[in-house]
Short mmCIF file of C-alpha atoms in Angstrom, two decimals:
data_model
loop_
_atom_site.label_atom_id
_atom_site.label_comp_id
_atom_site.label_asym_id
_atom_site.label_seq_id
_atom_site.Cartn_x
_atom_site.Cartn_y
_atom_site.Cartn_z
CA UNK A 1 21.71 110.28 143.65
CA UNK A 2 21.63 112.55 146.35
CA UNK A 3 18.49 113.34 148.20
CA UNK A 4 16.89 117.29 147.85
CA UNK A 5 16.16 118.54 150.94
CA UNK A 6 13.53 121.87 150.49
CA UNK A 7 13.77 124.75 152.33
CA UNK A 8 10.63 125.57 152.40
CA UNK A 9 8.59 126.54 156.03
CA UNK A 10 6.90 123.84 157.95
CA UNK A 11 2.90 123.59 157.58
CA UNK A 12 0.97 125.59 160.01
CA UNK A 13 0.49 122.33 162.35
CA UNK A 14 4.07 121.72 162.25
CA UNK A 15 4.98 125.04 163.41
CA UNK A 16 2.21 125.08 166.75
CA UNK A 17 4.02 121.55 167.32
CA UNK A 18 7.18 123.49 167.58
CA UNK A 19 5.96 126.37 169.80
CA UNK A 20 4.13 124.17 171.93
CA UNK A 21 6.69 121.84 172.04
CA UNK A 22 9.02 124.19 173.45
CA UNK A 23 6.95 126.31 175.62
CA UNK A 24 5.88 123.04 177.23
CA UNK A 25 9.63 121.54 177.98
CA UNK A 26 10.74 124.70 179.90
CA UNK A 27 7.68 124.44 181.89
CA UNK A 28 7.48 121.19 182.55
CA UNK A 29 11.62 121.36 183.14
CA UNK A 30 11.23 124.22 185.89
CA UNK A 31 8.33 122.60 187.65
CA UNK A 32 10.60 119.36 187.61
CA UNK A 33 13.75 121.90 189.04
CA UNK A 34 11.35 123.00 192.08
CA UNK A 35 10.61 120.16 192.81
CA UNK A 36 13.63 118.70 192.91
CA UNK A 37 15.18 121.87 194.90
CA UNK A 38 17.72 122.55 192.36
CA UNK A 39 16.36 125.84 190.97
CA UNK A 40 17.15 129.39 192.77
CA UNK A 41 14.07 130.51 193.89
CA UNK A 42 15.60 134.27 195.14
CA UNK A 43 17.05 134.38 191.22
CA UNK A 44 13.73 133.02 190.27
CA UNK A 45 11.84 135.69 191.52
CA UNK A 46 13.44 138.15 189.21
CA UNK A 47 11.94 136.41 185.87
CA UNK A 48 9.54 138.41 184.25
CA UNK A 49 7.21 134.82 183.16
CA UNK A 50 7.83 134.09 187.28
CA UNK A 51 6.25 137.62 188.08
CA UNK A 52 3.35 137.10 185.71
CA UNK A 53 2.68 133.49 187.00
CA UNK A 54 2.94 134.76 190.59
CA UNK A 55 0.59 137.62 189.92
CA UNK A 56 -1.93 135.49 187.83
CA UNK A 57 -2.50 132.78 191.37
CA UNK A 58 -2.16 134.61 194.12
CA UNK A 59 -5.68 135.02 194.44
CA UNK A 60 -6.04 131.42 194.95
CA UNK A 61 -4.30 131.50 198.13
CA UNK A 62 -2.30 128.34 197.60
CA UNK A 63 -0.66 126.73 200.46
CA UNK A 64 1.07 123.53 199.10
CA UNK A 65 3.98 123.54 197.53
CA UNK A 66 3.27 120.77 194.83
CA UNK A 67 0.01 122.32 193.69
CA UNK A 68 1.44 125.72 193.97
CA UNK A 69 4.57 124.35 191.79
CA UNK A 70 1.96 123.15 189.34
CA UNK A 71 0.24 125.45 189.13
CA UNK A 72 2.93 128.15 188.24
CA UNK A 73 3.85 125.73 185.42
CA UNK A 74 0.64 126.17 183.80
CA UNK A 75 -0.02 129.76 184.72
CA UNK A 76 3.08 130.71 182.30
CA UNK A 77 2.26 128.28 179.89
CA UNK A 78 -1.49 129.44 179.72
CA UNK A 79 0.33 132.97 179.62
CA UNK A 80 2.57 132.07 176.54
CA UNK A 81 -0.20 129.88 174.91
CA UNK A 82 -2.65 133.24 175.29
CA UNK A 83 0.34 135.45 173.55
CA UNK A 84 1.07 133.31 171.05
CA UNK A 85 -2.83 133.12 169.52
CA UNK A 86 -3.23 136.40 169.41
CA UNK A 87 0.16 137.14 168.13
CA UNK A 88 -0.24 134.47 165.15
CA UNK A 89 -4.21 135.76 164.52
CA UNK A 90 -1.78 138.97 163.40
CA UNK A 91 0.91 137.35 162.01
CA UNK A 92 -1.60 135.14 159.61
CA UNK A 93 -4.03 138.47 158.46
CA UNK A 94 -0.69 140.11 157.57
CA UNK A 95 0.56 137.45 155.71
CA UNK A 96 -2.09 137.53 153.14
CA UNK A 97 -1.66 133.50 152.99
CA UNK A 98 -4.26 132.00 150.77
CA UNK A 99 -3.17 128.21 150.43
CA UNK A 100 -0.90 125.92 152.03
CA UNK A 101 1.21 126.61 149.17
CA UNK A 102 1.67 130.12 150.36
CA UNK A 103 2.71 128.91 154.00
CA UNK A 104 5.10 126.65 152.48
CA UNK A 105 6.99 129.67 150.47
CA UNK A 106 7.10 132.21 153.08
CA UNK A 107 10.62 131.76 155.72
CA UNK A 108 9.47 133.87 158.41
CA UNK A 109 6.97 131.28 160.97
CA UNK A 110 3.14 132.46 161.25
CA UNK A 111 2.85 130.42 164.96
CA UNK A 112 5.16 132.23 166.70
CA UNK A 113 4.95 134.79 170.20
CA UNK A 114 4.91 138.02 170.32
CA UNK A 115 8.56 140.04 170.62
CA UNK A 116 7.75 141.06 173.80
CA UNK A 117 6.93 137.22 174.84
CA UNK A 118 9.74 136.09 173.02
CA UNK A 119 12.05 137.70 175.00
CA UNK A 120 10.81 136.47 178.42
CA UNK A 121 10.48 132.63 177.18
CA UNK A 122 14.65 132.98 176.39
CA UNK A 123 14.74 135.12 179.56
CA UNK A 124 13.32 131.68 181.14
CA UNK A 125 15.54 129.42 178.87
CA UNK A 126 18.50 130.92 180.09
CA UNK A 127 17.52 130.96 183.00
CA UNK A 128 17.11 127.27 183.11
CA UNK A 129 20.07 126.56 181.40
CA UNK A 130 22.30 128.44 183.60
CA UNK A 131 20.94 128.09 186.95
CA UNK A 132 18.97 124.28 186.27
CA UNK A 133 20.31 122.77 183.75
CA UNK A 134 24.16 123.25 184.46
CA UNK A 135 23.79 122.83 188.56
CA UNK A 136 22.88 119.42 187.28
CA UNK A 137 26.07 118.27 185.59
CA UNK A 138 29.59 120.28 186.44
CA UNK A 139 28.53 123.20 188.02
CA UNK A 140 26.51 121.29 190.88
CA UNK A 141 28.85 120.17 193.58
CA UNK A 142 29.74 116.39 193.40
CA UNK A 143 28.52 116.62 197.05
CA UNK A 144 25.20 117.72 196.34
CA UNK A 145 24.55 115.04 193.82
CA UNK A 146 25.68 112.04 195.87
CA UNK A 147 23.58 112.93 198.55
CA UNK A 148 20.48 112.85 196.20
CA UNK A 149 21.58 109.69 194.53
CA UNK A 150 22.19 108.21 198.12
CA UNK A 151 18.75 109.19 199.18
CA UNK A 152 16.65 107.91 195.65
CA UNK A 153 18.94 104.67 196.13
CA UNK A 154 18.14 104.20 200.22
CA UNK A 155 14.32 104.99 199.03
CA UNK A 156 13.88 102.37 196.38
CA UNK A 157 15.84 99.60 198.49
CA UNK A 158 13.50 100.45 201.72
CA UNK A 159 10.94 100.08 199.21
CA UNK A 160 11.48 98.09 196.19
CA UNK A 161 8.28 97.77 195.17
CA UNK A 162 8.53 101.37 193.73
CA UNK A 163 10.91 99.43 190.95
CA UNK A 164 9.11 98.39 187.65
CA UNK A 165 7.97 94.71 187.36
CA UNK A 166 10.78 93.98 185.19
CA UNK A 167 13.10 94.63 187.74
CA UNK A 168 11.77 93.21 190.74
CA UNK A 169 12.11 89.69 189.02
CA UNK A 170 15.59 90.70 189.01
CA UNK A 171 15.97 91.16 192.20
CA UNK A 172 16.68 87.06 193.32
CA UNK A 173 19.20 86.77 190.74
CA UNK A 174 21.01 89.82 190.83
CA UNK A 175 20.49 91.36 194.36
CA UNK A 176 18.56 93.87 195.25
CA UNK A 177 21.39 96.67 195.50
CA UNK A 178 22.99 95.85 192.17
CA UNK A 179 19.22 95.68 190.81
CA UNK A 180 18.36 99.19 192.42
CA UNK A 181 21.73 100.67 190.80
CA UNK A 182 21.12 99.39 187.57
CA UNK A 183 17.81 100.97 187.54
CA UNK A 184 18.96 104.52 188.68
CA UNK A 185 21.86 104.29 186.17
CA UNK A 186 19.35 104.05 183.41
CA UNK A 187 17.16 106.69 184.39
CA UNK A 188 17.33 110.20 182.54
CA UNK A 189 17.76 113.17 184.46
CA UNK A 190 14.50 114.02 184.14
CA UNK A 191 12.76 111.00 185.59
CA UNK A 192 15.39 111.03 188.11
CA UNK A 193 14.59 114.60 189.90
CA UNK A 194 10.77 113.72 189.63
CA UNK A 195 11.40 110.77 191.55
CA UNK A 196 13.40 112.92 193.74
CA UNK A 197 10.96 115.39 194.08
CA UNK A 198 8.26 112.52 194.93
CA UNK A 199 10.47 111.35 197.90
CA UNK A 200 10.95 114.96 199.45
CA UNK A 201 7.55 115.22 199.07
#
């Protein structure tokens, strides 16, 4: 027998998990591209969730560049998050919902941002996924990633007690290069430019 799948909506829980979910991963993914040096920050500048962030902390006067990277991550998320309460108070009184029953049969989500907000989040994602996300794999020159391999790789063997304890013991019986690559090879992109970021730091 083959299972049913429903179609029905996602509970109200499930669908701030989703929102907050993804408003969280492009965040978190630009402040891990500054960091890193890999985003634009001239093409940057012309992003409309950029602008707001910008505006929102410049009265704080912020003078390094890992707070102020950190704290334009959470400016646009506390943006975003802000939008998208008030947008689903609206979205909930018009929906007349009544029981969870009701959430279930309705298609259209009840957590969700405001059009206007909508459009600058994908404004961000593609963003991100044009000027981050690719420069990472084939549009980044081979150059450019080699020298940033080269220089996590130099780091952790000057140092190799930045490797996990699971590694160091492996260090005797496989060498500490071969030990250092095996680590980097494992690591996901992610972890690997906040690494990267922590060393230029």
């Amino acid at each position: 027998q083959q299972p049913v799948f429903s179609e029905q909506n996602c509970s109200l829980e499930g669908q701030v998990a989703d929102i907050a979910d993804r408003i969280a991963y492009n965040c978190h993914d630009l402040e891990d591209g500054l960091r890193a040096g890999l985003i634009d920050i001239r093409k940057l500048k012309e992003i409309q969730l950029f602008q707001q962030a910008q505006d929102a902390i410049q009265a704080f006067e912020i003078k390094d560049p890992d707070v102020l990277r950190t704290r334009t991550a959470k400016a646009i998320i506390d943006i975003l998050v802000s939008d998208c309460i008030y947008a689903g108070k609206i979205l909930l009184e018009n929906s007349k919902i009544k029981s969870v029953d009701d959430v279930y049969a309705i298609s259209d989500s009840l957590i969700a941002l405001s059009e206007q907000s909508e459009n600058k989040l994908k404004e961000l994602e593609n963003f991100l996924l044009n000027g981050f996300y690719a420069q990472q794999t084939l549009a980044q020159p081979a150059e450019k990633i080699q020298k940033q391999l080269e220089k996590l790789f130099d780091s952790l063997c000057r140092d190799p007690g930045q490797l996990p304890a699971y590694y160091q013991q492996l260090i005797d019986k496989e060498g500490l290069q071969r030990t250092v690559c095996d680590y980097i090879a494992g690591m996901t992109d992610r972890f690997c430019l906040k690494m990267l970021g922590e060393i230029q730091d």
